[in-house]
Amino acid sequence: GDSVTQMEGPVTLSEEAFLTINCTYTATGYPSLFWYVQYPGEGLQLLLKATKADDKGSNKGFEATYRKETTSFHLEKGSVQVSDSAVYFCALNRDDKIIFGKGTRLHILP
Amino acid sequence: DGGITQSPKYLFRKEGQNVTLSCEQNLNHDAMYWYRQDPGQGLRLIYYSQIVNDFQKGDIAEGYSVSREKKESFPLTVTSAQKNPTAFYLCASRGLAGGRNEQFFGPGTRLTVL
């Protein structure tokens, strides 16, 4: 069945460092791909999405490109801030449901 | 402002008691979902509903029940049959019109069974 695999955390970086969180997927067809972010004690917020191959989603300085050839959707940010500390979920849609990865916890040190 | 509300934020119950978690949305979304989140396990789908008076089991429906009597509301009952109910519960909704397929989440309810 369809699945999403993302790098295990926690990931700890210093402020202003470059961020990459890897995400790969297994799916038939061409699902939409998402990154969600969850701040402590809160629900998930949609961070960005891409709906077809080679699309780049971007928001708040974060970017991810839908790579069909490598079945990947890696999340990147050029300069992280302490406020980016959260759990990040990669996900794909399948029919009327969304399949989530297990999440990657990110800690940013001042 | 449109959004999804879940109440209460924290809920404590004694073992063996049923408890109902509220989820309301004013986004005019057709589909609604319930997830359970445990540490290190991501989100697992409990139940979902595409339309009023209809719902489907997700991956971990045992010990839970739902109803969808109104488009805006999708309450979840955690029954005494659920063996390990302590968790963070998230409700989500999705609009089916316009080809949009992302889900919008509420703030969650943390249930602790004592």
PDB file of C-alpha atoms in Angstrom:
ATOM      1  CA  GLY A   1       0.000   0.000   0.000  1.00  0.00           C
ATOM      2  CA  ASP A   2       0.896   3.665  -0.127  1.00  0.00           C
ATOM      3  CA  SER A   3       3.323   4.908   2.493  1.00  0.00           C
ATOM      4  CA  VAL A   4       5.513   7.836   3.523  1.00  0.00           C
ATOM      5  CA  THR A   5       8.964   7.530   5.076  1.00  0.00           C
ATOM      6  CA  GLN A   6      10.730  10.488   6.625  1.00  0.00           C
ATOM      7  CA  MET A   7      13.990  10.844   8.471  1.00  0.00           C
ATOM      8  CA  GLU A   8      13.904  10.080  12.144  1.00  0.00           C
ATOM      9  CA  GLY A   9      14.562  12.826  14.587  1.00  0.00           C
ATOM     10  CA  PRO A  10      15.188  14.668  16.578  1.00  0.00           C
ATOM     11  CA  VAL A  11      17.115  17.010  14.346  1.00  0.00           C
ATOM     12  CA  THR A  12      19.048  19.668  16.237  1.00  0.00           C
ATOM     13  CA  LEU A  13      20.490  22.712  14.473  1.00  0.00           C
ATOM     14  CA  SER A  14      21.823  26.112  15.393  1.00  0.00           C
ATOM     15  CA  GLU A  15      19.925  29.222  14.403  1.00  0.00           C
ATOM     16  CA  GLU A  16      20.618  30.324  10.793  1.00  0.00           C
ATOM     17  CA  ALA A  17      21.713  26.826   9.754  1.00  0.00           C
ATOM     18  CA  PHE A  18      20.463  25.148   6.565  1.00  0.00           C
ATOM     19  CA  LEU A  19      17.701  22.590   7.054  1.00  0.00           C
ATOM     20  CA  THR A  20      16.866  19.465   5.107  1.00  0.00           C
ATOM     21  CA  ILE A  21      14.301  16.914   6.251  1.00  0.00           C
ATOM     22  CA  ASN A  22      14.152  13.941   3.911  1.00  0.00           C
ATOM     23  CA  CYS A  23      10.868  12.410   2.790  1.00  0.00           C
ATOM     24  CA  THR A  24      10.262   9.582   0.338  1.00  0.00           C
ATOM     25  CA  TYR A  25       6.990   7.998  -0.635  1.00  0.00           C
ATOM     26  CA  THR A  26       5.554   4.857  -2.177  1.00  0.00           C
ATOM     27  CA  ALA A  27       2.371   5.313  -4.165  1.00  0.00           C
ATOM     28  CA  THR A  28       0.643   4.364  -7.364  1.00  0.00           C
ATOM     29  CA  GLY A  29      -0.325   7.168  -9.659  1.00  0.00           C
ATOM     30  CA  TYR A  30       0.334  10.809  -8.887  1.00  0.00           C
ATOM     31  CA  PRO A  31      -0.724  11.763  -5.374  1.00  0.00           C
ATOM     32  CA  SER A  32      -0.536  15.273  -4.012  1.00  0.00           C
ATOM     33  CA  LEU A  33       2.253  15.723  -1.466  1.00  0.00           C
ATOM     34  CA  PHE A  34       2.183  17.824   1.685  1.00  0.00           C
ATOM     35  CA  TRP A  35       4.290  19.065   4.555  1.00  0.00           C
ATOM     36  CA  TYR A  36       2.450  19.796   7.784  1.00  0.00           C
ATOM     37  CA  VAL A  37       3.928  21.395  10.919  1.00  0.00           C
ATOM     38  CA  GLN A  38       2.843  20.835  14.515  1.00  0.00           C
ATOM     39  CA  TYR A  39       3.888  23.224  17.276  1.00  0.00           C
ATOM     40  CA  PRO A  40       3.863  21.926  20.874  1.00  0.00           C
ATOM     41  CA  GLY A  41       0.382  21.155  22.164  1.00  0.00           C
ATOM     42  CA  GLU A  42      -1.348  22.192  18.948  1.00  0.00           C
ATOM     43  CA  GLY A  43      -2.954  20.639  15.895  1.00  0.00           C
ATOM     44  CA  LEU A  44      -1.289  20.314  12.507  1.00  0.00           C
ATOM     45  CA  GLN A  45      -0.994  23.233  10.096  1.00  0.00           C
ATOM     46  CA  LEU A  46      -0.474  22.863   6.377  1.00  0.00           C
ATOM     47  CA  LEU A  47       2.977  24.250   5.575  1.00  0.00           C
ATOM     48  CA  LEU A  48       3.129  23.623   1.833  1.00  0.00           C
ATOM     49  CA  LYS A  49       1.897  21.306  -0.878  1.00  0.00           C
ATOM     50  CA  ALA A  50       2.636  20.165  -4.432  1.00  0.00           C
ATOM     51  CA  THR A  51       0.155  18.486  -6.728  1.00  0.00           C
ATOM     52  CA  LYS A  52       2.223  17.205  -9.647  1.00  0.00           C
ATOM     53  CA  ALA A  53       5.730  16.219 -10.636  1.00  0.00           C
ATOM     54  CA  ASP A  54       8.320  19.028 -10.587  1.00  0.00           C
ATOM     55  CA  ASP A  55       5.976  21.358  -8.681  1.00  0.00           C
ATOM     56  CA  LYS A  56       7.684  23.328  -5.924  1.00  0.00           C
ATOM     57  CA  GLY A  57       5.692  24.189  -2.834  1.00  0.00           C
ATOM     58  CA  SER A  58       6.898  27.082  -0.696  1.00  0.00           C
ATOM     59  CA  ASN A  59       5.815  28.975   2.398  1.00  0.00           C
ATOM     60  CA  LYS A  60       7.514  30.935   5.217  1.00  0.00           C
ATOM     61  CA  GLY A  61      10.949  30.290   3.679  1.00  0.00           C
ATOM     62  CA  PHE A  62      10.413  26.533   3.454  1.00  0.00           C
ATOM     63  CA  GLU A  63      10.489  24.752   0.092  1.00  0.00           C
ATOM     64  CA  ALA A  64       9.932  21.240  -1.226  1.00  0.00           C
ATOM     65  CA  THR A  65       9.978  19.906  -4.783  1.00  0.00           C
ATOM     66  CA  TYR A  66       7.895  16.957  -6.005  1.00  0.00           C
ATOM     67  CA  ARG A  67      10.436  14.569  -7.534  1.00  0.00           C
ATOM     68  CA  LYS A  68       8.685  11.733  -9.322  1.00  0.00           C
ATOM     69  CA  GLU A  69      11.913  10.070 -10.475  1.00  0.00           C
ATOM     70  CA  THR A  70      13.219   9.688  -6.925  1.00  0.00           C
ATOM     71  CA  THR A  71       9.762   9.563  -5.239  1.00  0.00           C
ATOM     72  CA  SER A  72      10.909  12.279  -2.867  1.00  0.00           C
ATOM     73  CA  PHE A  73       9.600  15.512  -1.375  1.00  0.00           C
ATOM     74  CA  HIS A  74      12.424  16.809   0.836  1.00  0.00           C
ATOM     75  CA  LEU A  75      11.772  19.885   2.986  1.00  0.00           C
ATOM     76  CA  GLU A  76      14.421  22.636   2.947  1.00  0.00           C
ATOM     77  CA  LYS A  77      14.963  26.021   4.524  1.00  0.00           C
ATOM     78  CA  GLY A  78      17.998  28.206   4.010  1.00  0.00           C
ATOM     79  CA  SER A  79      18.205  29.771   7.478  1.00  0.00           C
ATOM     80  CA  VAL A  80      16.222  28.361  10.367  1.00  0.00           C
ATOM     81  CA  GLN A  81      14.992  30.289  13.385  1.00  0.00           C
ATOM     82  CA  VAL A  82      14.274  29.231  16.956  1.00  0.00           C
ATOM     83  CA  SER A  83      10.560  29.664  16.156  1.00  0.00           C
ATOM     84  CA  ASP A  84      10.835  26.844  13.573  1.00  0.00           C
ATOM     85  CA  SER A  85      11.189  24.313  16.393  1.00  0.00           C
ATOM     86  CA  ALA A  86       8.288  21.897  15.885  1.00  0.00           C
ATOM     87  CA  VAL A  87       7.385  18.481  14.505  1.00  0.00           C
ATOM     88  CA  TYR A  88       7.184  18.229  10.710  1.00  0.00           C
ATOM     89  CA  PHE A  89       5.037  15.652   8.911  1.00  0.00           C
ATOM     90  CA  CYS A  90       5.352  14.614   5.294  1.00  0.00           C
ATOM     91  CA  ALA A  91       2.129  13.255   3.779  1.00  0.00           C
ATOM     92  CA  LEU A  92       0.392  12.210   0.593  1.00  0.00           C
ATOM     93  CA  ASN A  93      -3.247  11.984  -0.388  1.00  0.00           C
ATOM     94  CA  ARG A  94      -4.828   8.732  -1.500  1.00  0.00           C
ATOM     95  CA  ASP A  95      -8.439   8.997  -2.645  1.00  0.00           C
ATOM     96  CA  ASP A  96     -10.300  10.597   0.248  1.00  0.00           C
ATOM     97  CA  LYS A  97      -7.610  10.076   2.883  1.00  0.00           C
ATOM     98  CA  ILE A  98      -4.175  11.445   3.752  1.00  0.00           C
ATOM     99  CA  ILE A  99      -1.299   9.151   4.692  1.00  0.00           C
ATOM    100  CA  PHE A 100       1.213  10.671   7.094  1.00  0.00           C
ATOM    101  CA  GLY A 101       4.822   9.912   7.877  1.00  0.00           C
ATOM    102  CA  LYS A 102       5.780   9.470  11.515  1.00  0.00           C
ATOM    103  CA  GLY A 103       7.035  13.020  11.897  1.00  0.00           C
ATOM    104  CA  THR A 104      10.444  14.590  12.467  1.00  0.00           C
ATOM    105  CA  ARG A 105      11.055  16.685  15.555  1.00  0.00           C
ATOM    106  CA  LEU A 106      13.212  19.760  14.917  1.00  0.00           C
ATOM    107  CA  HIS A 107      15.067  21.651  17.656  1.00  0.00           C
ATOM    108  CA  ILE A 108      16.700  24.972  16.830  1.00  0.00           C
ATOM    109  CA  LEU A 109      19.270  26.278  19.301  1.00  0.00           C
ATOM    110  CA  PRO A 110      19.764  30.046  19.707  1.00  0.00           C
TER     111      PRO A 110
ATOM    112  CA  ASP B   1     -13.139  33.454  11.461  1.00  0.00           C
ATOM    113  CA  GLY B   2     -13.620  30.035   9.916  1.00  0.00           C
ATOM    114  CA  GLY B   3     -12.025  27.078  11.542  1.00  0.00           C
ATOM    115  CA  ILE B   4     -12.271  23.865  13.485  1.00  0.00           C
ATOM    116  CA  THR B   5     -12.872  23.773  17.218  1.00  0.00           C
ATOM    117  CA  GLN B   6     -12.312  20.864  19.535  1.00  0.00           C
ATOM    118  CA  SER B   7     -13.373  20.810  23.122  1.00  0.00           C
ATOM    119  CA  PRO B   8     -12.217  20.396  25.748  1.00  0.00           C
ATOM    120  CA  LYS B   9      -8.460  20.814  25.315  1.00  0.00           C
ATOM    121  CA  TYR B  10      -7.754  18.472  28.246  1.00  0.00           C
ATOM    122  CA  LEU B  11     -10.027  15.669  29.395  1.00  0.00           C
ATOM    123  CA  PHE B  12      -9.655  13.275  32.288  1.00  0.00           C
ATOM    124  CA  ARG B  13     -11.778  10.176  32.741  1.00  0.00           C
ATOM    125  CA  LYS B  14     -11.797   7.119  34.927  1.00  0.00           C
ATOM    126  CA  GLU B  15     -11.148   3.749  33.402  1.00  0.00           C
ATOM    127  CA  GLY B  16     -14.329   2.061  32.181  1.00  0.00           C
ATOM    128  CA  GLN B  17     -16.192   5.272  31.386  1.00  0.00           C
ATOM    129  CA  ASN B  18     -17.252   6.304  27.914  1.00  0.00           C
ATOM    130  CA  VAL B  19     -16.245   9.821  26.885  1.00  0.00           C
ATOM    131  CA  THR B  20     -17.271  11.988  23.927  1.00  0.00           C
ATOM    132  CA  LEU B  21     -14.917  14.421  22.221  1.00  0.00           C
ATOM    133  CA  SER B  22     -16.419  17.355  20.356  1.00  0.00           C
ATOM    134  CA  CYS B  23     -15.425  18.568  16.894  1.00  0.00           C
ATOM    135  CA  GLU B  24     -17.159  21.454  15.128  1.00  0.00           C
ATOM    136  CA  GLN B  25     -16.240  23.212  11.878  1.00  0.00           C
ATOM    137  CA  ASN B  26     -17.650  26.312  10.182  1.00  0.00           C
ATOM    138  CA  LEU B  27     -15.670  25.919   6.964  1.00  0.00           C
ATOM    139  CA  ASN B  28     -18.614  24.319   5.127  1.00  0.00           C
ATOM    140  CA  HIS B  29     -16.426  21.274   4.526  1.00  0.00           C
ATOM    141  CA  ASP B  30     -18.045  18.022   3.492  1.00  0.00           C
ATOM    142  CA  ALA B  31     -15.478  15.572   4.859  1.00  0.00           C
ATOM    143  CA  MET B  32     -14.361  15.199   8.477  1.00  0.00           C
ATOM    144  CA  TYR B  33     -11.774  12.955  10.098  1.00  0.00           C
ATOM    145  CA  TRP B  34     -10.617  11.750  13.510  1.00  0.00           C
ATOM    146  CA  TYR B  35      -6.998  10.822  14.211  1.00  0.00           C
ATOM    147  CA  ARG B  36      -5.181   9.512  17.208  1.00  0.00           C
ATOM    148  CA  GLN B  37      -1.613  10.639  17.908  1.00  0.00           C
ATOM    149  CA  ASP B  38       0.769   8.756  20.175  1.00  0.00           C
ATOM    150  CA  PRO B  39       4.412   9.705  20.764  1.00  0.00           C
ATOM    151  CA  GLY B  40       6.644   8.503  17.962  1.00  0.00           C
ATOM    152  CA  GLN B  41       3.805   6.967  15.950  1.00  0.00           C
ATOM    153  CA  GLY B  42       2.535   9.848  13.869  1.00  0.00           C
ATOM    154  CA  LEU B  43      -1.197  10.056  13.149  1.00  0.00           C
ATOM    155  CA  ARG B  44      -3.503   7.097  12.846  1.00  0.00           C
ATOM    156  CA  LEU B  45      -6.954   7.379  11.274  1.00  0.00           C
ATOM    157  CA  ILE B  46      -9.874   6.324  13.476  1.00  0.00           C
ATOM    158  CA  TYR B  47     -13.001   7.240  11.472  1.00  0.00           C
ATOM    159  CA  TYR B  48     -13.921   9.550   8.639  1.00  0.00           C
ATOM    160  CA  SER B  49     -17.085  10.879   7.054  1.00  0.00           C
ATOM    161  CA  GLN B  50     -17.616  12.200   3.554  1.00  0.00           C
ATOM    162  CA  ILE B  51     -21.242  13.210   3.988  1.00  0.00           C
ATOM    163  CA  VAL B  52     -23.899  13.642   6.630  1.00  0.00           C
ATOM    164  CA  ASN B  53     -25.269  10.373   8.055  1.00  0.00           C
ATOM    165  CA  ASP B  54     -22.435   8.324   6.580  1.00  0.00           C
ATOM    166  CA  PHE B  55     -18.992   7.388   7.930  1.00  0.00           C
ATOM    167  CA  GLN B  56     -16.277   4.784   7.420  1.00  0.00           C
ATOM    168  CA  LYS B  57     -13.838   3.015   9.691  1.00  0.00           C
ATOM    169  CA  GLY B  58     -10.204   3.986   9.526  1.00  0.00           C
ATOM    170  CA  ASP B  59      -7.209   1.922  10.548  1.00  0.00           C
ATOM    171  CA  ILE B  60      -7.907   1.774  14.300  1.00  0.00           C
ATOM    172  CA  ALA B  61     -11.717   2.030  14.721  1.00  0.00           C
ATOM    173  CA  GLU B  62     -12.063  -0.642  17.411  1.00  0.00           C
ATOM    174  CA  GLY B  63     -13.254   0.833  20.694  1.00  0.00           C
ATOM    175  CA  TYR B  64     -14.465   4.075  19.105  1.00  0.00           C
ATOM    176  CA  SER B  65     -17.761   5.281  17.663  1.00  0.00           C
ATOM    177  CA  VAL B  66     -18.852   8.386  15.747  1.00  0.00           C
ATOM    178  CA  SER B  67     -21.937  10.098  14.407  1.00  0.00           C
ATOM    179  CA  ARG B  68     -22.490  12.658  11.650  1.00  0.00           C
ATOM    180  CA  GLU B  69     -25.952  14.105  12.112  1.00  0.00           C
ATOM    181  CA  LYS B  70     -24.952  17.601  10.983  1.00  0.00           C
ATOM    182  CA  LYS B  71     -22.438  18.767   8.412  1.00  0.00           C
ATOM    183  CA  GLU B  72     -20.681  20.949  10.992  1.00  0.00           C
ATOM    184  CA  SER B  73     -20.266  18.338  13.713  1.00  0.00           C
ATOM    185  CA  PHE B  74     -18.443  15.000  14.014  1.00  0.00           C
ATOM    186  CA  PRO B  75     -18.241  13.850  17.658  1.00  0.00           C
ATOM    187  CA  LEU B  76     -16.053  10.912  18.661  1.00  0.00           C
ATOM    188  CA  THR B  77     -16.942   8.588  21.535  1.00  0.00           C
ATOM    189  CA  VAL B  78     -14.142   6.677  23.169  1.00  0.00           C
ATOM    190  CA  THR B  79     -15.803   3.631  24.680  1.00  0.00           C
ATOM    191  CA  SER B  80     -14.735   1.433  27.565  1.00  0.00           C
ATOM    192  CA  ALA B  81     -13.790  -1.195  24.979  1.00  0.00           C
ATOM    193  CA  GLN B  82     -10.803   0.885  23.874  1.00  0.00           C
ATOM    194  CA  LYS B  83      -7.906  -0.773  25.693  1.00  0.00           C
ATOM    195  CA  ASN B  84      -5.470   2.135  25.740  1.00  0.00           C
ATOM    196  CA  PRO B  85      -7.416   5.383  25.255  1.00  0.00           C
ATOM    197  CA  THR B  86      -4.891   7.859  26.667  1.00  0.00           C
ATOM    198  CA  ALA B  87      -3.703   9.869  23.650  1.00  0.00           C
ATOM    199  CA  PHE B  88      -3.922  13.159  21.776  1.00  0.00           C
ATOM    200  CA  TYR B  89      -6.977  13.231  19.479  1.00  0.00           C
ATOM    201  CA  LEU B  90      -7.104  15.406  16.394  1.00  0.00           C
ATOM    202  CA  CYS B  91     -10.096  16.281  14.256  1.00  0.00           C
ATOM    203  CA  ALA B  92      -9.722  17.468  10.666  1.00  0.00           C
ATOM    204  CA  SER B  93     -11.935  18.528   7.782  1.00  0.00           C
ATOM    205  CA  ARG B  94     -11.596  18.850   4.041  1.00  0.00           C
ATOM    206  CA  GLY B  95     -13.600  20.653   1.405  1.00  0.00           C
ATOM    207  CA  LEU B  96     -14.348  18.417  -1.561  1.00  0.00           C
ATOM    208  CA  ALA B  97     -15.157  21.166  -4.034  1.00  0.00           C
ATOM    209  CA  GLY B  98     -12.595  22.768  -6.315  1.00  0.00           C
ATOM    210  CA  GLY B  99     -10.186  19.854  -6.331  1.00  0.00           C
ATOM    211  CA  ARG B 100      -8.558  20.850  -3.042  1.00  0.00           C
ATOM    212  CA  ASN B 101      -7.363  17.817  -1.121  1.00  0.00           C
ATOM    213  CA  GLU B 102      -5.560  19.129   1.960  1.00  0.00           C
ATOM    214  CA  GLN B 103      -7.012  18.671   5.415  1.00  0.00           C
ATOM    215  CA  PHE B 104      -7.402  21.375   8.053  1.00  0.00           C
ATOM    216  CA  PHE B 105      -6.895  20.441  11.677  1.00  0.00           C
ATOM    217  CA  GLY B 106      -8.369  21.473  14.987  1.00  0.00           C
ATOM    218  CA  PRO B 107      -6.225  22.179  18.078  1.00  0.00           C
ATOM    219  CA  GLY B 108      -6.690  18.692  19.515  1.00  0.00           C
ATOM    220  CA  THR B 109      -7.962  17.149  22.746  1.00  0.00           C
ATOM    221  CA  ARG B 110      -5.600  15.400  25.129  1.00  0.00           C
ATOM    222  CA  LEU B 111      -7.437  12.552  26.822  1.00  0.00           C
ATOM    223  CA  THR B 112      -6.037  10.965  29.948  1.00  0.00           C
ATOM    224  CA  VAL B 113      -7.700   7.909  31.418  1.00  0.00           C
ATOM    225  CA  LEU B 114      -6.880   7.407  35.072  1.00  0.00           C
TER     226      LEU B 114
END
